[in-house]
Amino acid sequence: MKNKLHILFICGWYPSRVLPNNGDFIQRHANAVSKQHKVSTLHIITDKNSKKNIELVIRKKEHVHEYIAYVTQTKNPVKKAYLFLKSFIKILHKIDAFDIIHLNEIYPFGIFSVYLKWFYKKPFIISEHFTGYHHPFAKNISINRKLISKIITKNAAFICPVSEDLKNSLLNLGFKGNYKIVPNVVDTKIFYPIENTSNAFKIVHISNMINKHKNIKGILRVVKQIQDEISNLEFMMIGNNSEEYINYAKELNLDFSKIKFISQIEHYKVAKEIRTSNLFVLFSNYENLPCVILEAFSCGIPVISTNVGGIKEYFPKDFGKLISIKDEDELAKQILLFYNNFVPNKTKMHQYTIDNFSEEKITSDFEKLYLKTLNISSETN
């Protein structure tokens, strides 16, 4: 379309100085859309180190205008709500007039979206990624949160979970609305295949390194099983606080010449590590649609993952293998099978990612929803 829209991304999660990698998948959605439209992001977060009640940081990162408010820590819920509301109003006064809201995370920031719809006639769509809506975690959601979330989803023009599996979990909670699946985005210009000339058989795992979620200790026990079977093994464990597992690795008597622990690295470095690998492993107990799996596909790297969440919806059979959760023997078996027999079709894998998850594809998907919400014809703009 000729005329650019101005989209306000209201983000419950977003990278900040408090949590530098929190919600980076939302930031990537914003970056993708910003290639075609003006995008401003609004995020508010508590900062225990803040010297002020509210500190507003405004910056332009790539094509995105970011507005982040850091709020002083308080145990008083009334004061916290007041500071968040005041921060929200303060940011709104700084942002240029916008056309539509793209809400990321239904609760609690959806309250702001409903407010803007009711009092300023600004429509909104929702993107949702939260694993907490799945069974059995959904039982921890309070009645008040459910009631407020139902109001929020009812008022949204579209609800865009990243997978059909997450959509079904939201519907099971009674969150009715107009659903349209829009998956995570991959920068296919930095995640691309290369010819691997290394003699090592390199396996990569990249995650938040939370054991309850990603089953890091289970992966390490599998490394113990296979380290003598693969003479040229190089296993990379990459993520925030990965070094916390070094002592556990020592307890397992792992061969430290074959395994490396690397802390969180920049996104372009993630791409390099995946490109130069032979296999990507994810052994999670629960997921929605992890970006790293799609990024591995984009690099032409096969994936072994547990069959959880919406992963199977975007997992062609010849791109890897899905296994049961916590099945360490099966993970070890499949790694050895891939080591001995598997040759990926890297061109096919990369093209699949371009067709389904590239910035151009995801931006087009969102743009169609923006235009439908605003009742704008793309041909006349």
PDB file of C-alpha atoms in Angstrom, residues 8-12 40-45 53-56 58 67-71 79-95 98 101-103 108-120 122 124:
ATOM      1  CA  LEU A   8       1.424   1.330  18.183  1.00  0.00           C
ATOM      2  CA  PHE A   9       2.848  -1.912  19.575  1.00  0.00           C
ATOM      3  CA  ILE A  10       1.782  -2.158  23.235  1.00  0.00           C
ATOM      4  CA  CYS A  11       4.092  -4.775  24.714  1.00  0.00           C
ATOM      5  CA  GLY A  12       3.826  -6.670  27.976  1.00  0.00           C
ATOM      6  CA  SER A  40       6.163   2.776  17.839  1.00  0.00           C
ATOM      7  CA  THR A  41       6.553   0.380  20.778  1.00  0.00           C
ATOM      8  CA  LEU A  42       5.293   1.068  24.297  1.00  0.00           C
ATOM      9  CA  HIS A  43       6.633  -0.936  27.220  1.00  0.00           C
ATOM     10  CA  ILE A  44       6.553  -0.370  30.986  1.00  0.00           C
ATOM     11  CA  ILE A  45       8.652  -2.381  33.437  1.00  0.00           C
ATOM     12  CA  ASN A  53       9.419   6.936  40.280  1.00  0.00           C
ATOM     13  CA  ILE A  54       9.238   6.992  36.475  1.00  0.00           C
ATOM     14  CA  GLU A  55      12.124   7.181  34.045  1.00  0.00           C
ATOM     15  CA  LEU A  56      11.171   7.418  30.377  1.00  0.00           C
ATOM     16  CA  ILE A  58      12.955   7.115  24.099  1.00  0.00           C
ATOM     17  CA  TYR A  67       9.216   4.201  24.348  1.00  0.00           C
ATOM     18  CA  ILE A  68      10.165   2.367  27.544  1.00  0.00           C
ATOM     19  CA  ALA A  69       9.168   3.551  31.030  1.00  0.00           C
ATOM     20  CA  TYR A  70      11.140   2.243  34.008  1.00  0.00           C
ATOM     21  CA  VAL A  71       9.086   2.327  37.210  1.00  0.00           C
ATOM     22  CA  LYS A  79       1.055   2.523  43.929  1.00  0.00           C
ATOM     23  CA  LYS A  80       2.377   0.163  41.257  1.00  0.00           C
ATOM     24  CA  ALA A  81      -0.871   0.396  39.279  1.00  0.00           C
ATOM     25  CA  TYR A  82      -0.791   4.190  39.614  1.00  0.00           C
ATOM     26  CA  LEU A  83       2.804   4.404  38.375  1.00  0.00           C
ATOM     27  CA  PHE A  84       2.075   2.135  35.412  1.00  0.00           C
ATOM     28  CA  LEU A  85      -0.987   4.195  34.483  1.00  0.00           C
ATOM     29  CA  LYS A  86       0.920   7.455  34.847  1.00  0.00           C
ATOM     30  CA  SER A  87       3.737   6.042  32.710  1.00  0.00           C
ATOM     31  CA  PHE A  88       1.251   4.971  30.062  1.00  0.00           C
ATOM     32  CA  ILE A  89      -0.287   8.441  29.859  1.00  0.00           C
ATOM     33  CA  LYS A  90       3.158  10.039  29.824  1.00  0.00           C
ATOM     34  CA  ILE A  91       4.220   7.900  26.864  1.00  0.00           C
ATOM     35  CA  LEU A  92       0.991   8.562  24.965  1.00  0.00           C
ATOM     36  CA  HIS A  93       1.702  12.283  25.120  1.00  0.00           C
ATOM     37  CA  LYS A  94       5.072  11.656  23.452  1.00  0.00           C
ATOM     38  CA  ILE A  95       3.829   9.420  20.628  1.00  0.00           C
ATOM     39  CA  PHE A  98      -1.386   6.424  15.432  1.00  0.00           C
ATOM     40  CA  ILE A 101      -2.832  -0.791  18.223  1.00  0.00           C
ATOM     41  CA  HIS A 102      -0.964  -4.084  18.032  1.00  0.00           C
ATOM     42  CA  LEU A 103      -1.199  -5.535  21.530  1.00  0.00           C
ATOM     43  CA  PRO A 108      -2.485  -6.851  31.793  1.00  0.00           C
ATOM     44  CA  PHE A 109      -1.492  -4.418  29.011  1.00  0.00           C
ATOM     45  CA  GLY A 110      -4.687  -5.232  27.147  1.00  0.00           C
ATOM     46  CA  ILE A 111      -6.443  -2.991  29.674  1.00  0.00           C
ATOM     47  CA  PHE A 112      -4.662  -0.035  28.047  1.00  0.00           C
ATOM     48  CA  SER A 113      -5.796  -1.227  24.606  1.00  0.00           C
ATOM     49  CA  VAL A 114      -9.428  -1.467  25.671  1.00  0.00           C
ATOM     50  CA  TYR A 115      -9.193   2.010  27.209  1.00  0.00           C
ATOM     51  CA  LEU A 116      -7.874   3.445  23.939  1.00  0.00           C
ATOM     52  CA  LYS A 117     -10.608   1.689  21.970  1.00  0.00           C
ATOM     53  CA  TRP A 118     -13.446   2.825  24.214  1.00  0.00           C
ATOM     54  CA  PHE A 119     -12.365   6.427  24.739  1.00  0.00           C
ATOM     55  CA  TYR A 120     -10.249   7.226  21.662  1.00  0.00           C
ATOM     56  CA  LYS A 122      -8.493   3.190  18.366  1.00  0.00           C
ATOM     57  CA  PHE A 124      -6.552  -3.184  18.217  1.00  0.00           C
TER      58      PHE A 124
END
